[in-house]
PDB file of C-alpha atoms in Angstrom:
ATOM      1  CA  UNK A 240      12.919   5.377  -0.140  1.00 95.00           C
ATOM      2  CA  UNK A 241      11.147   3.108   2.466  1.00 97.00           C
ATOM      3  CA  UNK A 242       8.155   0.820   1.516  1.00 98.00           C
ATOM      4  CA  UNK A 243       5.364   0.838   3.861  1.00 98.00           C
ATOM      5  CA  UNK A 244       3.113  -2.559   3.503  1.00 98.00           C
ATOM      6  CA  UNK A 245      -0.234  -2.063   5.565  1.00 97.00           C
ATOM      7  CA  UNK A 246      -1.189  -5.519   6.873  1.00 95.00           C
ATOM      8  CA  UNK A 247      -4.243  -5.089   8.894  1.00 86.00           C
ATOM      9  CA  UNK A 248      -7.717  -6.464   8.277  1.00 78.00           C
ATOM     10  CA  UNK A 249     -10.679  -7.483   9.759  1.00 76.00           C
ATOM     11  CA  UNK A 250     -10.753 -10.909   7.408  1.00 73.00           C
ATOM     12  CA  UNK A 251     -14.212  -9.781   6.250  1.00 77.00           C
ATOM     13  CA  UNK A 252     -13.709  -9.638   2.241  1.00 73.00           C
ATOM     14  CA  UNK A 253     -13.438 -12.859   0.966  1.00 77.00           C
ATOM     15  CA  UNK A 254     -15.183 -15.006   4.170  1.00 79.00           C
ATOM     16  CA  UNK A 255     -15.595 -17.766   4.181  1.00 85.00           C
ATOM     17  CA  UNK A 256     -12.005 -17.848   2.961  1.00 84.00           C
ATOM     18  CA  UNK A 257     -10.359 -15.242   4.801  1.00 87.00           C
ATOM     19  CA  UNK A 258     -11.003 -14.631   8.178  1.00 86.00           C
ATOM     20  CA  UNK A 259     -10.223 -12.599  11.611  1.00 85.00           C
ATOM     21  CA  UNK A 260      -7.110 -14.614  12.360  1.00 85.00           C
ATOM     22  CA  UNK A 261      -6.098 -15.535   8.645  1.00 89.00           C
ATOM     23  CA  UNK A 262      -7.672 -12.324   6.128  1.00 93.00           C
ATOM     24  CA  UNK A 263      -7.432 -11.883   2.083  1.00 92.00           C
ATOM     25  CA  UNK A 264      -3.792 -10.828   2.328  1.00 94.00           C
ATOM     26  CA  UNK A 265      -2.330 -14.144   4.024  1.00 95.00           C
ATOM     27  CA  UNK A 266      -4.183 -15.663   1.583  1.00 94.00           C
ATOM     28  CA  UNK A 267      -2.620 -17.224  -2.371  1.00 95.00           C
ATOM     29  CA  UNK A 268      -5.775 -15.757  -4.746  1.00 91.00           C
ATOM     30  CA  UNK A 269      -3.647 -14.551  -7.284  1.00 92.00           C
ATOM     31  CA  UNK A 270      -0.861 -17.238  -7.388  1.00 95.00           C
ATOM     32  CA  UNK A 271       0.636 -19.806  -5.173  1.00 97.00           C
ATOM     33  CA  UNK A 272       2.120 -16.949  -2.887  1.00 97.00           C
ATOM     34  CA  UNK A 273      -0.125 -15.155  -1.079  1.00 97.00           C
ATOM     35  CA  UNK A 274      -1.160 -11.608  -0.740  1.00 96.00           C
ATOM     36  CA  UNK A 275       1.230  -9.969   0.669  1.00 97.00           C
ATOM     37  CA  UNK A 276       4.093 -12.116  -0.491  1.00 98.00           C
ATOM     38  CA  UNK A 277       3.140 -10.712  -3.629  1.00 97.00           C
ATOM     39  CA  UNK A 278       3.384  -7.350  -2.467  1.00 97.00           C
ATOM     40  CA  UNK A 279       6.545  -7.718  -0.478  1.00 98.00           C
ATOM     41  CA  UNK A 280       8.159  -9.657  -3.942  1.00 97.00           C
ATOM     42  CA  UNK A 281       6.787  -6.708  -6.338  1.00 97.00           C
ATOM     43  CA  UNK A 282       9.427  -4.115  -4.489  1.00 97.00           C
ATOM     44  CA  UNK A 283      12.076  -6.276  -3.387  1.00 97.00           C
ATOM     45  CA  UNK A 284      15.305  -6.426  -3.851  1.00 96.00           C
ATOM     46  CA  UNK A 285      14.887  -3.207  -5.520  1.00 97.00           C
ATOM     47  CA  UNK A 286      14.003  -1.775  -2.505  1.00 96.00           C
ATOM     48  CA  UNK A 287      16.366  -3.728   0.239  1.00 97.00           C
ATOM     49  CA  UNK A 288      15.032  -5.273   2.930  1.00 96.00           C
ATOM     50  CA  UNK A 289      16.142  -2.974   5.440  1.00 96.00           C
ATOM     51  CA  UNK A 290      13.977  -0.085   4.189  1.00 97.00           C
ATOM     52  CA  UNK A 291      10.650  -1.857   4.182  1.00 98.00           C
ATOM     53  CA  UNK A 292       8.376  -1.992   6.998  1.00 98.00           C
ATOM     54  CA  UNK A 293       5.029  -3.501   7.736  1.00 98.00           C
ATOM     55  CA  UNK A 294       2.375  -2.482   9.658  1.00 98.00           C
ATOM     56  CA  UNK A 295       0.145  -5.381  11.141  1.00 96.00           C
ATOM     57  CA  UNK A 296      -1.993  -5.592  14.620  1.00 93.00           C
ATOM     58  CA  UNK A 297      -0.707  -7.642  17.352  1.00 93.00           C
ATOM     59  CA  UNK A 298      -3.097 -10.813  16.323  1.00 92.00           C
ATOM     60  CA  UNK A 299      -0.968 -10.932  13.224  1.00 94.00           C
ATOM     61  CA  UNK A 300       2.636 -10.523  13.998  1.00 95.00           C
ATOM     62  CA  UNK A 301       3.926 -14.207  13.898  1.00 96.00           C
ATOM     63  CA  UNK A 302       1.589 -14.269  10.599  1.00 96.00           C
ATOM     64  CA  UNK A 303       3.771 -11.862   8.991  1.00 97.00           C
ATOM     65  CA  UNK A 304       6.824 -12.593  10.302  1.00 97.00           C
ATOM     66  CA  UNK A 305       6.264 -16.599   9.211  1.00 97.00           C
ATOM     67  CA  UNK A 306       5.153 -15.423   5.587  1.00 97.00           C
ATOM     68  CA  UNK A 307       7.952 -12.726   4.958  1.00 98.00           C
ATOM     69  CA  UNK A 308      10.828 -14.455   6.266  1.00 96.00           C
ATOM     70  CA  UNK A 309      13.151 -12.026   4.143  1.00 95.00           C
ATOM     71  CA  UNK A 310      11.401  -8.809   6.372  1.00 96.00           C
ATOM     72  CA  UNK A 311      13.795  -8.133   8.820  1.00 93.00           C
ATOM     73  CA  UNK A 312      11.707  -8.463  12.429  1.00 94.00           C
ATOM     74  CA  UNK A 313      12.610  -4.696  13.867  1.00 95.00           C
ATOM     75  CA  UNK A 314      11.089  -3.694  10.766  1.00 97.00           C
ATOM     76  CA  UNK A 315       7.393  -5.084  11.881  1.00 98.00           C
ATOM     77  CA  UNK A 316       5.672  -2.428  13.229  1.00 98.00           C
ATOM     78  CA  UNK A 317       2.638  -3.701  15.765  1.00 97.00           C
ATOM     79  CA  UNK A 318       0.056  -1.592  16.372  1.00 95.00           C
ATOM     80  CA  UNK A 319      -1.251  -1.092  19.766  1.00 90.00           C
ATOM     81  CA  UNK A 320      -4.562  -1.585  18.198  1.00 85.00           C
ATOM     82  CA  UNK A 321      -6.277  -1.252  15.201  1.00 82.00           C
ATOM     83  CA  UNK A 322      -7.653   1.781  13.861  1.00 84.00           C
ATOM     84  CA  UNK A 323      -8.128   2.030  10.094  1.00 86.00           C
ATOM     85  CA  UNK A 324      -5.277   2.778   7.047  1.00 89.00           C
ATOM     86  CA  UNK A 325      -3.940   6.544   8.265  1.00 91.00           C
ATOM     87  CA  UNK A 326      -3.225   5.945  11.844  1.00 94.00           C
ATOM     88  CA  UNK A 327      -1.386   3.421  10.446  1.00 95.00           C
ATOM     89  CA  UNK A 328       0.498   5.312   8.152  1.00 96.00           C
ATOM     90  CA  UNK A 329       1.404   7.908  11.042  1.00 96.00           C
ATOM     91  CA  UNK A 330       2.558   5.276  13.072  1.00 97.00           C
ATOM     92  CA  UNK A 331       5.070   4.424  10.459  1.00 97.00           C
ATOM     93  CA  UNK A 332       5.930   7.545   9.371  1.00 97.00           C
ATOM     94  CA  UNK A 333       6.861   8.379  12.861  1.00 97.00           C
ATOM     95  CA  UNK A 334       8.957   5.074  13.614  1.00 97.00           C
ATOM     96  CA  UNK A 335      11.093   5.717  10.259  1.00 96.00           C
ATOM     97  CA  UNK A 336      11.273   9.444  11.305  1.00 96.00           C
ATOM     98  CA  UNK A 337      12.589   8.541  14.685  1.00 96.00           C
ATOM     99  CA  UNK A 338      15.163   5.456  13.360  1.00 93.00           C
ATOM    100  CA  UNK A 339      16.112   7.062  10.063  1.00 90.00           C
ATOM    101  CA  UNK A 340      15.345  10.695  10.133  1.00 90.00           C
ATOM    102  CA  UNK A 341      13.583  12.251   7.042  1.00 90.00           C
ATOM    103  CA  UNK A 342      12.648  10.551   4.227  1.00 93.00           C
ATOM    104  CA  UNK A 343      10.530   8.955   1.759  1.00 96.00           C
ATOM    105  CA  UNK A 344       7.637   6.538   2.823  1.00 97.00           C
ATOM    106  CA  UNK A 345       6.128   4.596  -0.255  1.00 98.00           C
ATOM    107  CA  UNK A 346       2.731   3.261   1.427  1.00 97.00           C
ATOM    108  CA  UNK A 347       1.537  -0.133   0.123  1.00 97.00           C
ATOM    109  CA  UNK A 348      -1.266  -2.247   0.722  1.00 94.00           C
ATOM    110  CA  UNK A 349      -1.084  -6.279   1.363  1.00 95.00           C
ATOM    111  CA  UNK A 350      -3.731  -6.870  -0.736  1.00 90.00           C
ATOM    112  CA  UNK A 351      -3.512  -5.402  -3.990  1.00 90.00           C
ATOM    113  CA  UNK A 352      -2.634  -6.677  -7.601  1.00 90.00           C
ATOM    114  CA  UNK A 353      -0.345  -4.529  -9.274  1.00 93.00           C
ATOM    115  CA  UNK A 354       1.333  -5.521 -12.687  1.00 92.00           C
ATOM    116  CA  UNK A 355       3.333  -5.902 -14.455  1.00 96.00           C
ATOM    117  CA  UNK A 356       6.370  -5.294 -11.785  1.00 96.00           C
ATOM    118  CA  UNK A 357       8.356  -3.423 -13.291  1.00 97.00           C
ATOM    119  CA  UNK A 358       5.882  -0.506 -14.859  1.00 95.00           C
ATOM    120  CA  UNK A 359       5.430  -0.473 -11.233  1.00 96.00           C
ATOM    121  CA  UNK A 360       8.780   0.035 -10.269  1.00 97.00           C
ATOM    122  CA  UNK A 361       8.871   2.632 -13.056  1.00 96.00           C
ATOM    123  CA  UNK A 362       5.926   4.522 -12.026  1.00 95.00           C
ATOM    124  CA  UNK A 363       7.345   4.333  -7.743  1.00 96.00           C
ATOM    125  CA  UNK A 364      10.621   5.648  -9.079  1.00 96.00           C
ATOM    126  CA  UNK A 365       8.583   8.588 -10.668  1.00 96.00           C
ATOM    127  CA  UNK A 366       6.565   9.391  -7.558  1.00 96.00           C
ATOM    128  CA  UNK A 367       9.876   9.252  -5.305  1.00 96.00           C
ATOM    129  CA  UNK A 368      11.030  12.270  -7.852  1.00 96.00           C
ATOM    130  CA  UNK A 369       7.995  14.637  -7.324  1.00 96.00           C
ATOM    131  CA  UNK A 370       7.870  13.540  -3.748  1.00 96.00           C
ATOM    132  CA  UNK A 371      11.654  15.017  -2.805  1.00 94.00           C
ATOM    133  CA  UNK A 372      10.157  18.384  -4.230  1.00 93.00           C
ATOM    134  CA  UNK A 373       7.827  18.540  -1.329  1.00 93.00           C
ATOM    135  CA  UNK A 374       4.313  16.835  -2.548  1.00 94.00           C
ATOM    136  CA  UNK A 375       2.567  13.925  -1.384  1.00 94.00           C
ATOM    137  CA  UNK A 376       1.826  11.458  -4.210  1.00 96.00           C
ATOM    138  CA  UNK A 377      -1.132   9.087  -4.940  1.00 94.00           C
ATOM    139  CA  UNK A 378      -1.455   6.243  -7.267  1.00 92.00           C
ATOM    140  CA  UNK A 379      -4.707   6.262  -8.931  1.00 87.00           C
ATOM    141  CA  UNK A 380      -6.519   4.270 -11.659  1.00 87.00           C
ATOM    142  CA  UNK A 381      -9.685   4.717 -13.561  1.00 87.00           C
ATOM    143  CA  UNK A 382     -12.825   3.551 -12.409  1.00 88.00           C
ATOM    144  CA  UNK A 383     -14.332   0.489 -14.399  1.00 93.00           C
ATOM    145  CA  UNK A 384     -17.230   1.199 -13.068  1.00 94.00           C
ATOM    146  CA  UNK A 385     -19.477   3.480 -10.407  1.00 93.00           C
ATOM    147  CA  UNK A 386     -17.991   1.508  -7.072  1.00 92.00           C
ATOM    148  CA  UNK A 387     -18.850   2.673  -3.257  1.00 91.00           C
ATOM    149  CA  UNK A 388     -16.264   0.683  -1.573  1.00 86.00           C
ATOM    150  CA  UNK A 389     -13.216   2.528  -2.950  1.00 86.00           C
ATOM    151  CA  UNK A 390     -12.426   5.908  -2.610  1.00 89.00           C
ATOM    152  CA  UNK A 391     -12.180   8.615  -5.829  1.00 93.00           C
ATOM    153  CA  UNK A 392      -9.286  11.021  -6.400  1.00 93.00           C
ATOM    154  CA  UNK A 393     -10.576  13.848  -8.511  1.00 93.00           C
ATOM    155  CA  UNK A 394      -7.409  15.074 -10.641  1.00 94.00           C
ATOM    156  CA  UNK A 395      -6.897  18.694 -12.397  1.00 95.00           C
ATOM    157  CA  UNK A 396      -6.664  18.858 -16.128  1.00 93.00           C
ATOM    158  CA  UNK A 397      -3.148  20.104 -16.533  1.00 94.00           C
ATOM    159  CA  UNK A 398      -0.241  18.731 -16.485  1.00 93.00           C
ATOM    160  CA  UNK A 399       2.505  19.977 -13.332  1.00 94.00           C
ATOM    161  CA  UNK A 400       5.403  21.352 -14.972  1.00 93.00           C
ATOM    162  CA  UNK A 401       9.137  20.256 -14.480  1.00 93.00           C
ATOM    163  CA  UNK A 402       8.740  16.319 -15.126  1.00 93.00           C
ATOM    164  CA  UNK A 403       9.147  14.200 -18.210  1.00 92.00           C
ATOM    165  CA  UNK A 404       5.970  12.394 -17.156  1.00 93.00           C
ATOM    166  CA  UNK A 405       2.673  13.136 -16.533  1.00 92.00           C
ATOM    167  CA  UNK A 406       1.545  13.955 -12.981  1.00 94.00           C
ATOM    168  CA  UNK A 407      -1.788  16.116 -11.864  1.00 94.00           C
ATOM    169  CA  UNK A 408      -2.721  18.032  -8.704  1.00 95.00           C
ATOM    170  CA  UNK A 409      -5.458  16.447  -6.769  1.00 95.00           C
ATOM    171  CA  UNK A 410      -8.833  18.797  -6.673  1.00 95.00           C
ATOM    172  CA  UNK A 411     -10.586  16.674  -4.251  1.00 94.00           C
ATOM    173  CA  UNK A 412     -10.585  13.023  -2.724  1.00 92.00           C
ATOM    174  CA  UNK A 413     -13.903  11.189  -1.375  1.00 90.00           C
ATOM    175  CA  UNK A 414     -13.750   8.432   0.821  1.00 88.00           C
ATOM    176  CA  UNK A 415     -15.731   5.544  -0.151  1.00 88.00           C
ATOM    177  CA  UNK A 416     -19.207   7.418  -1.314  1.00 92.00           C
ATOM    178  CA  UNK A 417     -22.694   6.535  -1.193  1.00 93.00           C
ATOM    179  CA  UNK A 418     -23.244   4.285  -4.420  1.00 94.00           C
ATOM    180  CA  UNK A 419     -25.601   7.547  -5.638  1.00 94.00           C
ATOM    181  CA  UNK A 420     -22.360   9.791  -5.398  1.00 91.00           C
ATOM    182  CA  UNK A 421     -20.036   6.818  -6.763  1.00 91.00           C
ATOM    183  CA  UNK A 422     -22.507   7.351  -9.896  1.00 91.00           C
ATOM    184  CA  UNK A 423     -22.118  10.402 -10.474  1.00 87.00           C
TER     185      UNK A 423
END
């Protein structure tokens, strides 16, 4: 498996704190690591260093490379520009494709608490199973409340067969509705 951490940002959550040059994940709000420190700590050394990969604009290349000194540097990938979470994913998943051939892409953003690790590690082992039988996989949690920022996975009521552990086919996915549709 390789881990994909996607680095971008615009620096606009968090301002005043975390800006353009310096956003929310290059920033320690959780604990006295930052962001994505935390993120790049949560999967290794179970995942080696040599099979994970960020994804980060050009503004915020030596920012990565100075805060995840363990990442090895052919493993940054710059983007010619930004333009939003899946072109950055395809970029990725066409760099490993090229360099490594086929094979599993965990995708992970900077900026996200996760715990504890090693549920985590648990649950990524678990996707990496259903993912060899051909499926893509998504990490989802229930809504605490009605939220238009974040997007909603709508899951199917039974169970897919052949695994010791639950996992559902996704019906439908919205990105980031109205706050009327979040609601709802």
């Amino acid at each position: 498996m390789h881990v994909v951490i996607i680095a971008g940002g615009s620096g606009e959550r968090f301002w005043p704190r975390s800006t353009r040059d310096r956003p929310k994940q290059f920033q320690p709000i959780i604990s006295d690591r930052t962001m994505i420190q935390e993120t790049f700590r949560r999967v290794y050394p179970d995942i080696p260093a040599e099979r994970i990969h960020v994804v980060a604009g050009p503004r915020l290349k030596d920012l990565v490379l100075e805060q995840l000194p363990g990442l090895d540097e052919p493993n940054l990938i710059v983007e010619p520009e930004g333009r939003n979470t899946a072109p950055a994913i395809g970029l990725a998943a066409t760099v490993i494709h090229r360099s490594r051939g086929d094979s599993i892409m965990a995708v992970l953003t900077s900026d996200h608490l996760i715990a504890p690790r090693e549920r985590f590690l648990q649950a990524l082992d678990r996707a990496s199973m259903v993912a060899r039988s051909g499926r893509i996989v998504v990490f989802g949690i229930s809504p605490s409340r009605p939220a238009s920022e974040y997007g909603y996975l709508e899951v199917g009521l039974e169970n897919i067969p052949g695994y010791d552990f639950e996992v559902y086919p996704v019906v439908s996915f919205r990105e980031k509705p109205s706050p009327d549709q979040a609601a709802e």
